[in-house]
Short mmCIF file of C-alpha atoms and ligand atoms in Angstrom, two decimals:
data_model
loop_
_atom_site.label_atom_id
_atom_site.label_comp_id
_atom_site.label_asym_id
_atom_site.label_seq_id
_atom_site.Cartn_x
_atom_site.Cartn_y
_atom_site.Cartn_z
CA UNK U 27 0.16 0.13 0.34
CA UNK U 28 1.32 3.26 -1.01
CA UNK U 29 0.91 6.70 0.83
CA UNK U 30 0.68 10.30 0.92
CA UNK U 31 0.34 13.56 2.48
CA UNK U 32 -3.30 14.44 2.60
CA UNK U 33 -2.66 17.74 4.41
CA UNK U 34 -1.04 19.61 7.08
CA UNK U 35 -1.98 22.56 9.68
CA UNK U 36 -0.10 24.51 12.01
CA UNK U 37 -0.64 26.51 14.98
CA UNK U 38 1.92 29.35 16.68
CA UNK U 39 1.67 30.75 20.23
CA UNK U 40 0.17 34.03 20.81
CA UNK U 41 3.18 36.04 22.09
CA UNK U 42 5.54 37.26 19.80
CA UNK U 43 9.30 37.81 20.47
CA UNK U 44 10.64 40.28 17.69
CA UNK U 45 14.15 41.29 16.99
CA UNK U 46 13.19 44.52 18.43
CA UNK U 47 12.65 43.20 21.86
CA UNK U 48 15.71 41.31 21.70
CA UNK U 49 17.82 43.99 20.51
CA UNK U 50 16.59 46.24 23.66
CA UNK U 51 17.67 43.43 25.94
CA UNK U 52 20.92 42.51 23.79
CA UNK U 53 21.69 46.13 22.75
CA UNK U 54 25.63 44.49 20.75
CA UNK U 55 22.77 43.26 18.14
CA UNK U 56 20.20 45.41 16.66
CA UNK U 57 17.12 44.12 14.66
CA UNK U 58 18.57 44.34 11.49
CA UNK U 59 22.08 42.28 11.95
CA UNK U 60 19.79 39.29 13.37
CA UNK U 61 17.24 39.54 10.54
CA UNK U 62 20.27 39.95 8.09
CA UNK U 63 22.10 36.88 10.02
CA UNK U 64 19.81 34.61 10.60
CA UNK U 65 16.70 35.44 8.09
CA UNK U 66 14.64 35.71 11.02
CA UNK U 67 12.56 38.71 12.46
CA UNK U 68 10.14 37.17 14.82
CA UNK U 69 9.47 34.01 16.74
CA UNK U 70 6.46 32.81 19.07
CA UNK U 71 6.69 32.32 22.63
CA UNK U 72 4.76 29.63 24.41
CA UNK U 73 3.06 31.01 26.90
CA UNK U 74 4.26 29.83 30.75
CA UNK U 75 1.52 26.82 31.50
CA UNK U 76 1.13 26.02 27.48
CA UNK U 77 3.32 23.28 26.47
CA UNK U 78 4.06 21.53 23.23
CA UNK U 79 1.27 19.14 23.75
CA UNK U 80 -1.17 22.49 24.05
CA UNK U 81 0.09 23.58 20.43
CA UNK U 82 -0.21 20.57 19.16
CA UNK U 83 -3.50 20.02 20.08
CA UNK U 84 -4.37 23.42 18.65
CA UNK U 85 -2.78 22.42 15.17
CA UNK U 86 -4.75 18.85 15.39
CA UNK U 87 -7.96 20.52 15.95
CA UNK U 88 -7.41 22.83 12.77
CA UNK U 89 -6.62 19.79 10.74
CA UNK U 90 -9.32 17.61 11.96
CA UNK U 91 -12.31 19.93 11.40
CA UNK U 92 -12.00 19.24 7.78
CA UNK U 93 -11.71 15.40 8.39
CA UNK U 94 -13.98 12.73 9.98
CA UNK U 95 -11.54 11.85 12.84
CA UNK U 96 -12.81 8.57 13.39
CA UNK U 97 -10.40 7.41 10.05
CA UNK U 98 -7.65 7.80 12.22
CA UNK U 99 -6.25 5.14 13.27
CA UNK U 100 -2.36 5.92 14.29
CA UNK U 101 -1.19 9.04 16.40
CA UNK U 102 2.87 9.56 16.54
CA UNK U 103 3.46 12.68 18.61
CA UNK U 104 7.47 14.13 18.00
CA UNK U 105 8.63 16.17 20.70
CA UNK U 106 11.55 16.97 22.72
CA UNK U 107 9.38 18.98 25.38
CA UNK U 108 6.98 16.46 26.78
CA UNK U 109 4.51 17.28 29.52
CA UNK U 110 5.54 14.27 31.35
CA UNK U 111 9.22 11.73 31.47
CA UNK U 112 5.69 9.01 32.03
CA UNK U 113 3.29 8.99 30.07
CA UNK U 114 3.79 9.97 26.65
CA UNK U 115 2.34 12.91 25.11
CA UNK U 116 0.14 10.53 22.05
CA UNK U 117 -2.33 8.93 25.06
CA UNK U 118 -3.14 12.27 26.36
CA UNK U 119 -3.58 13.63 23.09
CA UNK U 120 -5.71 10.79 21.75
CA UNK U 121 -8.00 11.72 24.95
CA UNK U 122 -8.05 15.13 24.48
CA UNK U 123 -8.98 15.20 20.64
CA UNK U 124 -11.49 12.50 21.44
CA UNK U 125 -9.76 9.98 19.23
CA UNK U 126 -10.54 6.26 18.99
CA UNK U 127 -9.68 3.96 21.76
CA UNK U 128 -8.46 1.28 19.26
CA UNK U 129 -5.41 2.94 17.52
CA UNK U 130 -1.66 3.15 18.32
CA UNK U 131 -0.27 6.05 19.31
CA UNK U 132 3.36 6.97 20.37
CA UNK U 133 5.89 9.29 20.96
CA UNK U 134 9.15 9.73 19.73
CA UNK U 135 12.29 12.19 20.37
CA UNK U 136 13.59 13.89 17.78
CA UNK U 137 14.33 17.39 17.02
CA UNK U 138 15.69 18.88 13.37
CA UNK U 139 14.99 15.41 11.52
CA UNK U 140 11.76 14.82 13.25
CA UNK U 141 9.92 15.27 10.08
CA UNK U 142 11.50 13.45 7.67
CA UNK U 143 11.42 10.26 10.32
CA UNK U 144 7.97 10.56 10.99
CA UNK U 145 6.72 10.78 7.77
CA UNK U 146 9.11 7.54 7.20
CA UNK U 147 7.51 5.60 10.14
CA UNK U 148 4.06 6.63 8.66
CA UNK U 149 4.75 5.18 5.73
CA UNK U 150 6.12 1.99 7.27
CA UNK U 151 2.98 1.86 9.20
CA UNK U 152 0.40 1.96 5.98
CA UNK U 153 2.82 -0.32 4.03
CA UNK U 154 2.72 -2.80 6.36
CA UNK U 155 -1.04 -2.60 6.69
CA UNK U 156 -0.99 -1.54 10.22
CA UNK U 157 -2.71 1.68 9.92
CA UNK U 158 -4.72 3.85 7.13
CA UNK U 159 -4.80 7.10 7.93
CA UNK U 160 -1.54 8.47 10.61
CA UNK U 161 -1.73 11.72 12.21
CA UNK U 162 1.82 13.19 13.07
CA UNK U 163 2.26 15.68 15.25
CA UNK U 164 5.18 17.38 15.73
CA UNK U 165 5.52 20.33 18.79
CA UNK U 166 8.23 21.89 20.16
CA UNK U 167 8.51 24.56 23.06
CA UNK U 168 12.76 25.15 23.01
CA UNK U 169 12.01 28.47 24.58
CA UNK U 170 11.47 26.51 28.01
CA UNK U 171 15.09 24.78 27.63
CA UNK U 172 16.67 28.11 26.60
CA UNK U 173 18.29 30.39 29.52
CA UNK U 174 16.56 33.86 29.49
CA UNK U 175 20.16 35.32 29.01
CA UNK U 176 20.93 32.92 26.06
CA UNK U 177 21.43 35.47 23.08
CA UNK U 178 22.42 33.24 20.75
CA UNK U 179 19.44 30.58 21.09
CA UNK U 180 16.71 33.43 21.94
CA UNK U 181 17.47 35.36 18.84
CA UNK U 182 17.15 31.45 16.51
CA UNK U 183 14.73 29.72 17.98
CA UNK U 184 10.65 29.70 17.91
CA UNK U 185 8.01 27.76 19.47
CA UNK U 186 5.19 25.74 17.38
CA UNK U 187 2.92 22.90 16.39
CA UNK U 188 1.93 20.79 13.15
CA UNK U 189 0.08 18.13 12.32
CA UNK U 190 0.14 16.15 9.15
CA UNK U 191 -2.59 13.76 7.90
CA UNK U 192 -0.86 10.58 5.82
CA UNK U 193 -3.52 8.26 4.30
CA UNK U 194 -3.07 5.05 1.83
CA UNK U 195 -3.25 5.95 -1.58
CA UNK U 196 -3.08 4.31 -4.94
CA UNK U 197 0.16 6.11 -6.25
CA UNK U 198 3.00 6.79 -4.12
CA UNK U 199 3.58 10.26 -2.63
CA UNK U 200 6.33 9.86 -0.38
CA UNK U 201 8.93 8.58 -1.93
CA UNK U 202 12.14 6.39 -0.38
CA UNK U 203 13.91 8.04 2.58
CA UNK U 204 18.11 8.37 2.98
CA UNK U 205 18.42 8.29 7.02
CA UNK U 206 21.90 9.16 8.67
CA UNK U 207 22.84 8.84 12.76
CA UNK U 208 26.02 10.00 14.20
CA UNK U 209 26.10 10.19 17.73
CA UNK U 210 29.62 11.40 17.98
CA UNK U 211 27.99 14.61 17.84
CA UNK U 212 25.45 13.95 20.85
CA UNK U 213 26.95 16.68 23.02
CA UNK U 214 26.72 19.98 20.71
CA UNK U 215 22.57 20.68 20.80
CA UNK U 216 21.85 19.39 24.07
CA UNK U 217 20.06 19.91 28.14
CA UNK U 218 23.07 18.22 29.87
CA UNK U 219 20.72 17.91 33.43
CA UNK U 220 17.14 17.03 33.60
CA UNK U 221 17.48 13.24 32.76
CA UNK U 222 18.91 10.10 35.00
CA UNK U 223 22.69 10.82 33.82
CA UNK U 224 22.77 14.53 35.62
CA UNK U 225 19.76 15.39 37.74
CA UNK U 226 18.49 18.62 37.34
CA UNK U 227 20.49 21.17 39.51
CA UNK U 228 18.84 24.32 41.17
CA UNK U 229 22.48 25.68 42.02
CA UNK U 230 24.27 25.13 38.45
CA UNK U 231 26.45 27.34 37.78
CA UNK U 232 26.06 30.13 35.14
CA UNK U 233 28.23 29.65 32.09
CA UNK U 234 29.33 32.83 29.52
CA UNK U 235 29.20 30.13 26.85
CA UNK U 236 29.85 32.69 24.20
CA UNK U 237 30.45 36.05 24.13
CA UNK U 238 27.32 38.06 26.05
CA UNK U 239 24.98 34.34 25.94
CA UNK U 240 24.56 33.16 29.13
CA UNK U 241 23.15 29.18 30.24
CA UNK U 242 23.68 26.56 32.78
CA UNK U 243 23.89 22.73 32.25
CA UNK U 244 19.83 22.75 33.18
CA UNK U 245 19.54 24.97 29.81
CA UNK U 246 19.76 24.27 26.00
CA UNK U 247 23.40 24.44 24.81
CA UNK U 248 24.29 24.67 21.23
CA UNK U 249 27.87 24.28 19.80
CA UNK U 250 27.16 26.62 16.48
CA UNK U 251 30.06 26.24 14.58
CA UNK U 252 30.20 22.25 15.72
CA UNK U 253 26.76 22.27 14.26
CA UNK U 254 27.65 24.32 10.98
CA UNK U 255 30.34 21.89 10.20
CA UNK U 256 28.00 18.65 10.64
CA UNK U 257 25.54 19.81 8.19
CA UNK U 258 28.01 20.52 5.68
CA UNK U 259 29.27 17.22 5.64
CA UNK U 260 25.66 15.24 5.87
CA UNK U 261 23.84 17.37 3.96
CA UNK U 262 25.51 17.35 0.70
CA UNK U 263 25.75 13.36 1.12
CA UNK U 264 21.89 12.46 2.33
CA UNK U 265 20.55 15.19 -0.58
CA UNK U 266 22.64 12.91 -3.41
CA UNK U 267 21.64 9.83 -1.66
CA UNK U 268 18.13 10.80 -1.09
CA UNK U 269 17.93 11.59 -5.26
CA UNK U 270 19.58 8.03 -5.98
CA UNK U 271 17.50 5.85 -3.87
CA UNK U 272 14.32 8.04 -5.91
CA UNK U 273 16.36 7.49 -9.18
CA UNK U 274 16.03 11.49 -9.89
CA UNK U 275 17.76 14.40 -10.92
CA UNK U 276 17.69 17.66 -9.14
CA UNK U 277 16.48 19.00 -12.23
CA UNK U 278 13.51 17.17 -11.96
CA UNK U 279 12.78 18.36 -8.61
CA UNK U 280 10.37 21.30 -8.81
CA UNK U 281 11.34 22.52 -4.71
CA UNK U 282 13.55 21.91 -2.00
CA UNK U 283 12.66 22.66 1.51
CA UNK U 284 15.35 22.19 4.12
CA UNK U 285 15.00 22.47 7.52
CA UNK U 286 14.79 26.18 8.08
CA UNK U 287 17.65 26.28 10.86
CA UNK U 288 19.10 29.82 10.01
CA UNK U 289 19.25 32.02 6.81
CA UNK U 290 23.03 32.09 6.91
CA UNK U 291 23.75 28.00 7.28
CA UNK U 292 20.88 26.88 4.93
CA UNK U 293 21.89 29.66 2.40
CA UNK U 294 25.64 28.02 2.33
CA UNK U 295 24.33 24.90 2.42
CA UNK U 296 22.18 25.83 -0.97
CA UNK U 297 25.00 26.56 -2.81
CA UNK U 298 27.25 23.49 -1.62
CA UNK U 299 24.55 21.36 -2.79
CA UNK U 300 23.98 23.15 -5.99
CA UNK U 301 20.65 24.11 -5.18
CA UNK U 302 19.19 26.85 -7.84
CA UNK U 303 17.99 30.04 -5.82
CA UNK U 304 14.08 29.79 -7.61
CA UNK U 305 13.61 26.13 -6.29
CA UNK U 306 15.15 26.94 -2.83
CA UNK U 307 12.51 27.69 0.13
CA UNK U 308 13.30 30.45 2.87
CA UNK U 309 10.53 30.63 5.43
CA UNK U 310 11.18 31.59 8.75
CA UNK U 311 11.19 35.27 9.04
CA UNK U 312 8.16 35.34 11.02
CA UNK U 313 8.61 31.68 12.93
CA UNK U 314 12.71 31.27 14.04
CA UNK U 315 13.62 27.97 13.57
CA UNK U 316 11.25 26.18 14.87
CA UNK U 317 12.72 23.00 15.14
CA UNK U 318 10.83 19.87 13.88
CA UNK U 319 8.24 22.27 12.93
CA UNK U 320 9.92 23.93 10.30
CA UNK U 321 9.61 22.24 7.05
CA UNK U 322 5.59 21.48 7.36
CA UNK U 323 5.25 24.99 8.45
CA UNK U 324 7.02 26.00 5.16
CA UNK U 325 5.08 23.30 2.87
CA UNK U 326 1.64 24.53 4.21
CA UNK U 327 2.63 28.46 3.30
CA UNK U 328 4.33 27.12 -0.10
CA UNK U 329 0.95 25.40 -0.52
CA UNK U 330 -0.95 28.39 0.52
CA UNK U 331 1.02 30.97 -1.44
CA UNK U 332 0.64 28.75 -4.97
CA UNK U 333 4.75 28.51 -4.62
CA UNK U 334 3.70 24.48 -4.74
CA UNK U 335 1.27 23.43 -7.21
CA UNK U 336 -0.27 20.16 -7.52
CA UNK U 337 2.01 17.41 -8.45
CA UNK U 338 4.82 18.87 -7.66
CA UNK U 339 8.21 16.96 -6.32
CA UNK U 340 9.43 18.49 -3.15
CA UNK U 341 12.77 17.50 -1.79
CA UNK U 342 12.79 17.93 1.87
CA UNK U 343 16.00 17.69 4.34
CA UNK U 344 15.66 17.68 7.83
CA UNK U 345 19.14 17.56 10.35
CA UNK U 346 20.59 18.62 13.65
CA UNK U 347 20.27 17.17 17.41
CA UNK U 348 21.63 13.50 17.58
CA UNK U 349 23.46 13.91 15.26
CA UNK U 350 20.70 12.92 12.96
CA UNK U 351 19.65 13.28 9.50
CA UNK U 352 16.71 12.36 6.88
CA UNK U 353 15.56 13.48 3.38
CA UNK U 354 12.74 12.04 1.47
CA UNK U 355 10.89 13.36 -2.19
CA UNK U 356 7.17 14.11 -1.82
CA UNK U 357 4.87 14.76 -4.31
CA UNK U 358 1.73 16.84 -3.63
CA UNK U 359 -1.74 16.05 -4.62
C1 LIG M 23 25.35 30.19 14.83
C2 LIG M 23 25.94 30.60 13.57
C3 LIG M 23 24.57 31.49 13.35
C4 LIG M 23 27.04 31.55 14.33
O1 LIG M 23 27.65 32.46 13.10
P1 LIG M 23 28.97 32.52 12.64
O2 LIG M 23 29.03 33.24 11.80
O3 LIG M 23 29.96 30.90 13.12
O4 LIG M 23 29.03 33.55 14.50
P2 LIG M 23 30.26 34.26 14.75
O5 LIG M 23 30.39 34.00 16.37
O6 LIG M 23 31.48 34.01 14.22
O7 LIG M 23 29.92 35.79 13.99
C5 LIG M 23 30.11 36.19 13.21
C6 LIG M 23 29.47 37.46 12.96
O8 LIG M 23 27.88 37.12 13.33
C7 LIG M 23 27.00 37.85 14.15
N1 LIG M 23 26.16 36.91 14.50
C8 LIG M 23 26.41 35.39 15.14
N2 LIG M 23 25.53 35.07 15.65
C9 LIG M 23 24.35 36.18 15.33
C10 LIG M 23 22.71 35.99 15.91
N3 LIG M 23 22.30 35.41 16.06
N4 LIG M 23 22.37 37.54 15.58
C11 LIG M 23 23.02 37.99 14.62
N5 LIG M 23 24.37 38.42 14.43
C12 LIG M 23 24.81 36.93 14.88
C13 LIG M 23 28.12 38.10 15.06
O9 LIG M 23 27.97 38.99 15.78
C14 LIG M 23 29.29 38.71 14.16
O10 LIG M 23 29.22 39.52 13.78
P3 LIG M 23 30.42 41.22 13.59
O11 LIG M 23 31.02 40.42 12.10
O12 LIG M 23 29.80 42.27 12.72
O13 LIG M 23 31.32 40.65 14.37
C15 LIG M 23 26.35 29.55 13.16
O14 LIG M 23 27.72 28.90 13.76
C16 LIG M 23 25.50 28.54 12.71
O15 LIG M 23 24.78 28.95 11.47
N6 LIG M 23 25.74 27.43 13.06
C17 LIG M 23 24.23 26.64 13.06
C18 LIG M 23 23.46 26.74 14.32
C19 LIG M 23 21.83 26.00 13.55
O16 LIG M 23 21.35 26.51 12.95
N7 LIG M 23 21.61 24.98 14.45
C20 LIG M 23 20.27 24.82 14.47
C21 LIG M 23 19.67 23.17 14.40
S1 LIG M 23 20.05 22.55 13.15
#
């Protein structure tokens, strides 16, 4: 059985964090400088009592308004900001959405590669006749992991959720996958404390980890230059592998959506992979890097703006935390 993306919706929290506000906090970076470097003007931040589960629920409600929810027979929830260690978010969301109880539901913990991995799981479930209609939720609130004085990460990341419905179809709309993992990079994008290896430390030391950016080991740490080096090695290879596995050349691809990490880095990657500018999507100005949500947000916006049309072949590539990366080619119906 083949599968395709039937629809995508996303939800952004109401609270806006603009570059103007950030540059008042961190005067050494002007609003223009942040936008020029990262391609980001503002990002949305979840409220104090608003979690990734809440955002995910709102994205799903927008989606299931359009479809009989009784048809959904699998729920996948991708997040690194779950409500609890135990239980996972997926059963809570099944209950909140009043989905059937005779369905499969589980969480998986991935970041910027999460959307591509989610599609690969959905495709596998449908191919194995385990499911006919998978609801894939990607939802993230990195703002809750970031230290309030962390200039570098605060300018980059935004909170969001996306809901994607993947259904069985006669014609394949999700191609073959190229996936990758290299755990040697596990500590380049990490929250050190809070798990069982290193418990949360209320007295954790404040560290100026790069000039003007502070964190403790309870917060998100990103080694930007190392992430940059990893992507320039991994992304060109996975793009090549994905094209080969789908037996196409880049000329036969209508559109390319990379994980919207930041404009500086993905423009560099575009040039390195020789993807023509007119096929390359940049869409993070008003949302920032929303981790596992950047690709579905970009897909939704490109379909709405009629940049992607029915029948277009779109190469999507996710990469980040882990390190973990992946690519596939989807056809929009
Ligand atoms: C983080 C990153 C943007 C930093 O860029 P960089 O060029 O290595 O940064 P540097 O510290 O060498 O600074 C170069 C210039 O950019 C500026 N700059 C760096 N980060 C900036 C930011 N967030 N906003 C505005 N300006 C920034 C610096 O102030 C400096 O300006 P100057 O030349 O006027 O002095 C870059 O390493 C990167 O893209 N890493 C990948 C991170 C990522 O996308 N992670 C997401 C997960 S996949």
